[in-house]
Each structure stands twice: as C-alpha cells, then as structure tokens.
Coordinates of C-alpha atoms and ligand atoms in Angstrom, one line a residue:
M297 CA 70.9 95.5 44.4
E298 CA 70.2 94.2 48.2
K299 CA 71.3 95.8 50.7
I300 CA 74.0 94.2 53.1
H301 CA 72.6 93.8 56.7
V302 CA 74.1 94.6 59.7
K303 CA 73.8 92.4 62.5
T304 CA 73.7 94.6 65.8
P305 CA 73.0 98.5 66.0
L306 CA 76.4 100.6 65.4
V307 CA 76.5 102.9 68.3
E308 CA 76.9 106.9 66.1
M309 CA 78.1 110.0 67.3
D310 CA 76.9 113.0 65.5
G311 CA 79.3 116.0 65.9
D312 CA 80.2 119.6 64.9
E313 CA 80.5 122.0 62.0
M314 CA 83.0 121.0 58.6
T315 CA 82.7 117.7 60.0
R316 CA 78.9 117.2 60.8
I317 CA 78.3 118.0 57.0
I318 CA 80.6 115.4 55.7
W319 CA 79.2 113.0 58.4
Q320 CA 76.0 112.9 56.6
M321 CA 77.2 113.5 53.1
I322 CA 79.0 109.8 53.6
K323 CA 76.4 108.5 55.7
D324 CA 73.7 109.5 52.0
E325 CA 76.6 108.6 49.1
L326 CA 78.7 105.3 51.0
L327 CA 76.8 103.6 53.6
T328 CA 72.5 104.3 53.4
P329 CA 72.9 103.8 49.5
Y330 CA 74.5 99.6 50.4
L331 CA 73.6 99.1 53.9
D332 CA 70.7 98.0 55.9
M333 CA 72.3 99.7 58.9
P334 CA 70.8 100.2 62.4
T335 CA 72.7 102.5 64.4
V336 CA 71.7 104.0 68.1
Y337 CA 71.7 107.7 67.2
F338 CA 73.5 110.0 69.7
D339 CA 74.3 113.9 69.0
L340 CA 77.3 115.1 70.4
G341 CA 76.7 118.4 67.9
L342 CA 78.0 121.7 70.7
K343 CA 74.3 123.0 71.2
H344 CA 73.1 119.5 72.5
R345 CA 75.3 118.3 74.7
D346 CA 74.2 122.3 76.2
A347 CA 70.7 121.3 75.8
T348 CA 71.6 118.1 77.5
D349 CA 74.2 119.4 80.4
D350 CA 76.2 116.7 78.8
Q351 CA 74.2 113.7 79.6
V352 CA 74.2 113.2 75.8
T353 CA 77.8 113.1 75.7
F354 CA 77.2 110.0 79.2
D355 CA 74.5 107.8 77.6
A356 CA 76.6 107.6 73.8
A357 CA 79.5 106.3 76.5
R358 CA 77.4 104.1 78.3
A359 CA 76.0 102.9 74.6
T360 CA 78.9 102.3 74.1
A361 CA 79.7 99.9 76.1
D362 CA 76.6 98.0 76.4
Y363 CA 76.7 97.1 72.4
G364 CA 80.7 97.7 72.0
V365 CA 81.3 99.3 68.7
A366 CA 81.1 103.2 68.1
V367 CA 81.4 105.5 65.2
K368 CA 82.1 109.2 66.4
C369 CA 82.1 112.7 64.3
A370 CA 84.7 115.5 66.0
T371 CA 83.1 117.9 68.5
I372 CA 84.3 121.0 69.5
T373 CA 85.7 121.0 72.7
P374 CA 84.7 124.4 74.4
N375 CA 87.2 127.1 75.2
Q376 CA 86.0 130.4 76.0
D377 CA 85.9 131.5 72.7
R378 CA 83.3 128.7 72.3
V379 CA 80.6 129.9 75.0
V380 CA 80.3 133.1 73.5
E381 CA 79.6 132.0 70.1
Y382 CA 76.9 129.2 71.1
G383 CA 75.5 131.2 74.1
L384 CA 77.0 128.2 75.9
K385 CA 75.9 127.2 80.1
K386 CA 79.2 126.8 80.8
A387 CA 82.9 125.4 78.5
W388 CA 81.6 121.5 79.3
P389 CA 84.8 119.2 79.2
S390 CA 85.9 117.4 76.4
P391 CA 83.6 114.9 74.9
N392 CA 86.4 112.7 74.0
G393 CA 87.8 112.7 77.2
T394 CA 84.1 112.3 79.3
I395 CA 83.8 108.9 77.0
R396 CA 87.5 108.0 77.3
G397 CA 87.3 107.8 80.8
I398 CA 83.9 106.2 81.3
L399 CA 85.0 103.4 79.2
D400 CA 88.7 103.6 81.1
G401 CA 90.0 103.0 77.4
T402 CA 93.9 103.7 75.2
V403 CA 94.0 106.1 72.3
F404 CA 95.5 104.4 69.2
R405 CA 96.7 106.7 66.5
A406 CA 97.3 105.2 62.7
P407 CA 98.0 106.7 59.6
I408 CA 96.3 105.4 56.2
I409 CA 98.9 104.9 53.9
V410 CA 98.7 106.3 50.2
R411 CA 101.2 105.2 47.3
N412 CA 101.5 108.7 45.9
I413 CA 101.6 110.5 49.2
H414 CA 105.1 110.3 50.8
P415 CA 105.8 110.3 54.7
M416 CA 108.6 112.4 55.3
L417 CA 111.0 108.8 55.6
R418 CA 111.2 107.0 53.4
T419 CA 111.9 104.1 54.8
W420 CA 108.2 104.3 56.4
R421 CA 106.1 102.0 54.5
K422 CA 103.4 100.6 56.8
P423 CA 101.4 102.5 59.4
I424 CA 103.4 103.0 62.5
I425 CA 100.3 102.8 65.5
I426 CA 101.3 104.9 68.6
G427 CA 99.0 104.1 72.0
R428 CA 99.7 106.4 74.9
H429 CA 98.7 106.0 78.2
A430 CA 96.5 108.4 79.0
Y431 CA 97.0 109.0 82.6
G432 CA 99.4 109.8 85.4
D433 CA 102.8 110.6 85.2
V434 CA 103.7 114.5 84.8
Y435 CA 100.5 115.4 83.4
R436 CA 98.9 114.9 87.2
N437 CA 101.9 116.0 89.1
Q438 CA 102.0 118.4 92.1
E439 CA 105.4 121.1 91.5
Y440 CA 107.3 123.4 93.9
K441 CA 109.7 126.3 93.0
V442 CA 111.8 125.6 95.9
P443 CA 113.0 129.5 97.4
G444 CA 116.1 128.5 99.1
P445 CA 117.8 126.2 101.4
G446 CA 115.9 123.7 102.3
K447 CA 115.4 119.7 102.3
A448 CA 112.8 118.3 99.6
E449 CA 111.2 114.6 100.9
L450 CA 109.0 111.8 99.3
V451 CA 106.6 111.2 102.5
F452 CA 103.9 108.1 101.4
T453 CA 101.7 107.1 104.8
P454 CA 100.0 104.2 104.4
A455 CA 96.0 104.1 105.3
D456 CA 96.3 101.4 107.1
G457 CA 98.0 103.2 110.3
G458 CA 101.8 101.8 109.2
E459 CA 105.1 104.0 110.2
P460 CA 105.2 106.9 107.4
V461 CA 107.6 106.0 104.7
R462 CA 110.4 109.2 103.5
L463 CA 112.8 109.4 100.9
T464 CA 114.8 112.4 100.6
I465 CA 114.7 113.8 97.3
H466 CA 117.8 116.5 96.9
D467 CA 119.3 118.7 99.9
F468 CA 118.5 121.9 98.5
Q469 CA 121.5 124.1 99.0
G470 CA 120.3 127.2 97.2
P471 CA 116.7 127.6 95.1
G472 CA 115.1 124.9 92.1
V473 CA 112.5 123.2 92.0
I474 CA 111.0 119.6 92.5
Q475 CA 107.8 117.5 91.1
G476 CA 105.7 114.7 92.5
I477 CA 104.2 112.2 90.0
H478 CA 102.5 108.8 90.2
N479 CA 100.4 105.8 88.3
T480 CA 98.7 103.3 89.8
E481 CA 98.6 99.5 89.1
K482 CA 95.0 100.0 88.1
S483 CA 95.2 101.9 84.9
I484 CA 99.1 100.6 83.7
R485 CA 97.4 97.6 83.9
S486 CA 94.0 98.1 81.7
F487 CA 96.6 99.7 79.3
A488 CA 98.4 96.8 78.9
R489 CA 95.6 95.1 78.6
A490 CA 94.3 97.5 75.7
C491 CA 97.2 97.8 73.6
I492 CA 97.4 93.5 73.9
Q493 CA 93.4 93.6 72.8
F494 CA 94.6 96.2 69.4
A495 CA 97.5 94.2 68.5
I496 CA 96.0 91.0 68.8
N497 CA 92.9 92.3 66.9
Q498 CA 95.2 94.2 64.6
K499 CA 97.8 91.1 64.1
M500 CA 100.4 93.4 64.5
P501 CA 103.6 93.5 66.9
L502 CA 103.6 94.9 70.4
W503 CA 106.3 97.1 71.3
F504 CA 106.7 98.9 74.6
S505 CA 109.4 101.2 75.9
T506 CA 109.9 103.3 78.7
K507 CA 113.3 104.3 80.7
D508 CA 114.1 101.5 82.5
T509 CA 118.2 101.8 83.6
I510 CA 117.7 105.6 85.5
S511 CA 114.0 104.9 86.4
K512 CA 114.6 101.7 88.1
T513 CA 111.5 101.3 90.3
Y514 CA 109.5 103.4 88.7
H515 CA 109.8 103.1 84.7
A516 CA 110.1 99.0 86.0
F517 CA 107.0 99.3 87.5
F518 CA 105.3 99.7 84.1
R519 CA 107.8 97.4 82.6
D520 CA 107.0 94.8 84.3
I521 CA 103.1 95.4 84.8
F522 CA 103.5 95.1 80.6
Q523 CA 105.4 91.5 81.0
E524 CA 103.2 90.3 83.2
E525 CA 100.0 91.5 81.3
V526 CA 101.6 89.7 78.6
N527 CA 102.1 86.5 79.8
A528 CA 99.0 86.1 80.9
H529 CA 98.2 86.8 77.3
K530 CA 100.5 84.3 75.7
A531 CA 98.1 82.0 74.0
A532 CA 95.9 84.6 72.9
M533 CA 98.8 86.3 71.0
D534 CA 100.8 83.4 70.0
A535 CA 97.5 82.5 68.3
A536 CA 96.9 85.6 66.7
G537 CA 100.8 85.9 65.8
V538 CA 101.5 88.8 68.2
E539 CA 105.4 88.9 69.0
Y540 CA 106.4 90.9 72.4
F541 CA 109.3 93.7 72.4
Y542 CA 110.9 95.3 75.1
T543 CA 113.0 98.5 74.8
L544 CA 114.3 101.6 76.1
I545 CA 112.7 104.4 75.1
D546 CA 116.0 106.2 73.3
D547 CA 116.2 102.3 71.4
A548 CA 112.9 102.4 70.2
V549 CA 113.0 106.3 68.9
A550 CA 116.6 104.4 66.5
R551 CA 114.5 101.9 65.5
V552 CA 111.5 103.5 65.0
I553 CA 113.0 105.8 62.2
R554 CA 114.9 102.8 60.3
H555 CA 112.1 101.0 60.7
E556 CA 109.3 100.5 57.1
G557 CA 106.7 99.9 60.0
G558 CA 104.0 97.8 60.6
F559 CA 103.7 97.6 64.4
L560 CA 101.9 99.1 67.6
W561 CA 104.2 101.4 70.2
A562 CA 102.8 101.2 73.1
C563 CA 104.1 104.8 74.9
M564 CA 103.9 106.2 78.3
N565 CA 102.2 109.5 78.8
Y566 CA 104.4 111.5 77.6
D567 CA 106.3 110.0 75.4
G568 CA 102.5 109.3 73.6
D569 CA 102.0 112.8 73.6
V570 CA 105.9 114.1 71.9
M571 CA 105.8 110.9 69.7
S572 CA 102.3 111.0 68.5
D573 CA 102.8 114.7 66.8
M574 CA 105.5 113.0 65.2
L575 CA 104.4 110.7 64.0
A576 CA 101.2 112.0 62.6
T577 CA 103.7 114.4 61.1
G578 CA 106.1 112.5 60.0
F579 CA 103.2 110.7 57.7
G580 CA 102.5 113.6 55.9
S581 CA 98.7 114.5 57.1
L582 CA 96.8 115.3 59.6
A583 CA 93.3 114.1 57.7
L584 CA 94.8 111.0 56.8
M585 CA 95.5 109.7 60.5
T586 CA 92.6 107.4 62.2
S587 CA 92.3 107.3 66.1
V588 CA 90.9 104.4 67.5
L589 CA 89.7 104.1 72.0
V590 CA 89.9 100.8 72.8
N591 CA 89.4 99.3 76.4
P592 CA 90.8 96.7 78.2
A593 CA 87.7 94.7 77.2
G594 CA 88.2 95.0 73.6
I595 CA 85.7 97.8 73.5
M596 CA 86.0 100.5 70.5
E597 CA 85.3 103.6 69.2
F598 CA 86.2 104.5 65.9
E599 CA 86.6 108.1 64.8
A600 CA 89.0 110.8 62.6
A601 CA 91.9 112.6 64.7
H602 CA 91.7 115.4 63.0
G603 CA 89.1 117.8 64.6
T604 CA 86.0 119.8 63.4
V605 CA 87.9 121.9 60.6
Q606 CA 85.9 124.7 61.7
R607 CA 87.8 127.2 59.0
H608 CA 86.6 125.6 56.4
Y609 CA 82.9 125.4 57.8
Y610 CA 83.2 128.7 58.1
A611 CA 83.7 129.1 54.3
H612 CA 81.1 126.3 53.9
L613 CA 78.3 129.3 55.5
R614 CA 79.3 131.7 53.6
G615 CA 79.4 129.8 50.2
E616 CA 82.3 129.1 49.2
K617 CA 83.3 126.1 48.2
T618 CA 85.3 124.0 50.1
S619 CA 88.2 121.4 49.7
T620 CA 87.6 118.8 53.1
N621 CA 89.1 115.1 53.1
S622 CA 87.0 113.2 54.3
T623 CA 89.3 110.1 54.4
A624 CA 89.9 109.4 58.2
S625 CA 85.7 110.1 58.2
I626 CA 85.2 107.3 56.0
F627 CA 88.0 105.8 57.8
A628 CA 86.2 105.5 61.5
W629 CA 83.0 104.4 59.3
T630 CA 84.9 101.2 57.7
G631 CA 86.7 100.7 61.3
A632 CA 83.9 100.4 63.1
L633 CA 82.0 98.2 60.9
A634 CA 84.8 96.0 60.3
R635 CA 84.5 95.7 64.0
R636 CA 80.9 94.9 63.7
G637 CA 80.7 92.6 61.4
E638 CA 83.9 90.7 63.1
L639 CA 82.0 90.3 66.5
D640 CA 78.6 89.7 64.6
G641 CA 80.6 87.0 62.6
T642 CA 79.1 88.8 59.5
P643 CA 82.4 88.3 57.1
E644 CA 80.1 89.9 53.8
V645 CA 80.0 93.9 56.5
E646 CA 83.7 94.2 56.9
S647 CA 84.8 93.0 53.4
F648 CA 82.0 95.7 52.3
A649 CA 84.0 98.1 54.9
R650 CA 87.6 97.0 53.3
K651 CA 86.6 97.3 49.7
L652 CA 84.8 100.9 50.6
E653 CA 88.7 101.5 51.8
A654 CA 90.3 100.2 48.5
A655 CA 88.1 102.3 46.9
V656 CA 89.0 105.4 49.0
I657 CA 93.1 104.5 48.4
E658 CA 92.8 103.6 44.5
T659 CA 91.0 107.0 44.2
I660 CA 93.3 109.1 45.9
E661 CA 96.5 107.0 43.8
G662 CA 94.6 107.6 40.7
G663 CA 94.8 111.5 41.3
E664 CA 92.0 112.4 42.6
M665 CA 91.8 113.9 45.6
T666 CA 90.7 117.7 48.0
K667 CA 93.4 119.8 48.6
D668 CA 95.5 119.3 51.7
L669 CA 97.0 116.0 49.7
T670 CA 98.0 117.6 46.8
L671 CA 101.0 119.9 48.2
L672 CA 102.1 116.1 49.4
C673 CA 101.3 114.5 46.6
D674 CA 104.2 112.6 44.1
P675 CA 103.4 112.4 41.2
P676 CA 102.5 116.0 42.1
V677 CA 98.5 116.7 40.6
D678 CA 96.8 119.8 38.8
H679 CA 93.9 120.0 39.9
Y680 CA 91.5 118.9 43.3
L681 CA 88.2 118.1 44.3
T682 CA 86.1 120.0 46.5
T683 CA 84.4 117.4 49.4
E684 CA 81.4 116.9 48.0
G685 CA 83.8 116.0 44.4
F686 CA 86.2 113.7 46.4
I687 CA 83.3 111.9 48.1
H688 CA 81.1 111.1 44.4
A689 CA 84.7 110.5 42.6
V690 CA 85.1 107.3 46.2
R691 CA 81.1 106.4 45.0
A692 CA 82.0 105.7 41.9
K693 CA 85.1 104.0 42.2
F694 CA 83.4 102.1 44.5
D695 CA 79.9 100.9 42.2
A696 CA 82.9 100.2 39.8
K697 CA 83.9 97.5 42.6
M698 CA 80.9 96.2 43.7
A699 CA 79.3 95.6 40.0
Ligands
NAP170 P1 91.1 120.9 63.2 O1 90.2 121.2 62.8 O2 92.2 119.2 63.2 O3 92.1 121.5 61.9 C1 92.9 122.2 61.7 C2 93.6 122.3 60.0 O4 94.1 121.0 59.6 C3 92.4 123.8 59.3 O5 91.8 124.0 59.4 C4 92.9 122.4 58.3 O6 93.9 123.4 57.3 C5 93.9 121.0 58.4 N1 93.1 119.8 58.0 C6 92.4 119.1 59.7 N2 91.2 118.3 58.6 C7 91.6 118.5 57.6 C8 91.3 117.8 56.5 N3 89.8 116.6 57.4 N4 90.9 118.4 55.1 C9 91.4 119.6 54.8 N5 92.5 119.9 56.1 C10 92.2 119.5 57.8 O7 92.2 121.1 64.2 P2 91.7 122.9 64.9 O8 90.9 124.0 64.1 O9 92.4 123.2 65.9 O10 90.4 122.5 65.8 C11 89.1 123.0 65.2 C12 87.6 122.2 66.7 O11 88.3 120.7 66.4 C13 88.0 122.5 67.8 O12 87.1 123.2 68.7 C14 88.7 121.6 68.4 O13 88.2 121.4 70.0 C15 87.8 120.4 67.8 N6 88.8 119.5 67.7 C16 88.2 118.3 68.1 C17 88.5 117.0 68.6 C18 88.0 115.5 68.3 O14 87.0 115.9 67.9 N7 88.5 114.2 68.2 C19 90.3 117.1 67.9 C20 90.8 117.7 67.8 C21 90.1 119.0 67.4 P3 94.1 124.2 56.9 O15 92.6 125.7 57.2 O16 95.0 125.0 56.4 O17 93.0 124.4 56.0
MG171 MG1 101.1 116.2 71.9

C-alpha cells in the first residue's frame, strides 16, 4: 500500500513515563505504517529538559508558532520528589505553562464519546467542551487579612501622573479579609478570539457566561469584550454556522446539566477550573479526555488531558503487564493530523485521521478495551486488554477499514 504523504511537518513533543512508552507504540503501530509523516521532533522528556536547562521547551513552543500545528505527549511537571528522583538541576516549570505563555493560548478540553461508556448524566450525548481563560482573577490575586477596625480602599494611580482614583471597599468594624484581583483587556480579547477560532474550527455553538448582574464592571467588561470580538468575527462565524449565546453563569450551569451537548463553553478562570473537573468526571474517564491549546491566530497544540500515568509506568518497569488506555494520546495525533490536513489542503490526511478515530471508537464499542473503561462499561465486559493488546486491536480494526 502506498503511504499517505503529510505535506508540512508536524511539531512533535515527546514526553515522560507511561505516556512516552505509548507514544512510541502509537507511532510504530498506527502511524508510520500508513503515513509518510515528517515531524520536527523535540524531546520534552524530563531528563532532556534538564540537560538543556529547559531550552528545548522554548524551542518546541517557537517551532509550534512557526509550523502552526503540534502534538504533545504528557510530561512530568517536577516537584521536589522528582528533583530527587531524576537528579535535576532544579524543579523546572510546567512545560504546558511555558508553551501556553509563549503562544498566548487557551486550553480546550473535549471528551471522546463512546456508546458503551456512559456519562453520569443521561442527557449528555455529545461533547461539551470547556475553554478556560487561564489568566488572572483569583489566580493572580493580592490578599490581606484585616486585623481589626479600619478602612479598605481600592486605589489606582495612573502612570501619566493623573489624580489617583480611590474607592472604598469596606469600613471594617472588626477583623476580616480583603482581596484584590485584576485582568487585562489584552488577555480577555485573546481568550475571546481563541474561543471564536475554536468554535469556527469545530463548527460548534459558542456559549459564554459571567455573573454580570452582580459584578457590573468587572464581569461586564468580559461580557462586552466577548461581544465586540463576536461582532468583529461575525462573517466567519456565520459562514461556519456558529451561534453565540451569552448567559449568566448559574443559568449556564443549569442548562449544561439538561443539555445534550455539542457546544463550546467559554468560562472565566475560576469557573473553568471548577467546571472542567466536573465535566471530566461527568463524562466518565480522564483517559477519554483530549486537550488542545489554541492561540488567537489559530495555532494549535494537541495532547491528552491526563498525565504520564506514573503508577502504570512503575509497574511496567517492574516487568508487570499494564493496561493503560492510549485513546486520548491517539486522538492527540489524529487531532493534529486532521488540522494539518485542513491547513495543507490534503483531505486524504484528514480522512486518515477520522478513520483512525473511528477505529478506536469501534474497538471500544466492540467490547475491546483497557481496564479503566471496563469499570464504566455498559453492557459489561468480562475481560480487558493490555496496553499493547488494545493498540493491536485498534490496528486490526483499522486495517479492516482501510482494506
Ligand atoms: P495521571 O497521569 O493523569 O494519572 C492519574 C491516575 O489516573 C492513574 O494512576 C490512573 O489510575 C488514571 N489514568 C490516567 N490516565 C490513564 C490512562 N491513559 N489509562 C488508564 N488510567 C489512567 O496523573 P498523576 O499520576 O497525578 O500525574 C503523573 C504525572 O503527570 C505528574 O508528574 C504530573 O506532573 C504529570 N501531568 C502531566 C500533564 C500533562 O502533561 N498535560 C497533565 C497532568 C499531570 P490508576 O492508577 O487507578 O489505574
Ligand atoms: Mg480544577
């Protein structure tokens, strides 16, 4: 069989532990036998990040900006234990944080829907994707524990020498607590643009929610910037059939619970933090959750939402059989390939990616799955596959499709 040619190289970021093992298996079994696929490879494995003083992470992020599409394996964000385990020079920052900062991107988490793995809620039939604004608000706050009576004020001092603006927060009669938070127009605008880009790309309705009835300046600022960006992108949104829906956060939560899904929910930072964990659990499994970083210009980096599955890796190192689910990692590759195909104008690459996704879903729906899913599966199955066994089963299904 002639291999399908991928025109522009994908930026590939390798990672750590069990996901690094899976990464190689996916390439060997499911990609290179079918694709002539050039990649620009960066080893983001912790040892190599340490050896390069984390330069490799910066290089990978810049290459992503140059090429437009990247696929990333899960990586360790080192804590003190990892510094000792790997003999690191220091606890390097989270690669995802570094990449997100350089690309000025927003992270979208999307569940993979499989018919025999049921969401906790019967109403959910299609993915509900969360876009979380990952800058500011309570995550960059200034806090103070008020010891006793006194006046708390908000003071803004203009850089141009103008008169400071003072607002009373509260006249304290006794002890209490205060907090100062901020956001920037630039960051909110980037977030709105990334959400609009993603909604257009996925041809999905876009929801946005705040509490602007209570926060008539802060939350209303978010609402207004979103609306401005939606107006500015109206033609492209209309062309893709993307509708914009704005509502209060509490109303949005109530609607999400009753909705069948199939939309993008843009969330302020704290709402996104809380709601993404609610949705991940509600849809069933972290191993069926993908994640994509999108920047305002449409640059995309695809990965699995889960980590490096450390516990399974140690079992693997002890020579034990593992049953690690590679679904989200496979979908990271197919997401990136489909996007690459779309940008390159190579429908055969897009179609390859969609067929491989279908093979994965049909494999699981046919009752062949890893251990994590057997606990959630209905109708129940009486056996599960190893890490390799699952990838072999996907390959068999895929070969049948391609024949
Ligand atoms: P994790 O790797 O997501 O795994 C937590 C647990 O979830 C696993 O022990 C396993 O449960 C289950 N699980 C997750 N993915 C699975 C899969 N594909 N197949 C089967 N089961 C799966 O989280 P962690 O153990 O807290 O973190 C490990 C490392 O990952 C950390 O060093 C962290 O820094 C890193 N991390 C990286 C990213 C990223 O690169 N995006 C994200 C999160 C965490 P059982 O053990 O019960 O089987
Ligand atoms: Mg959270």
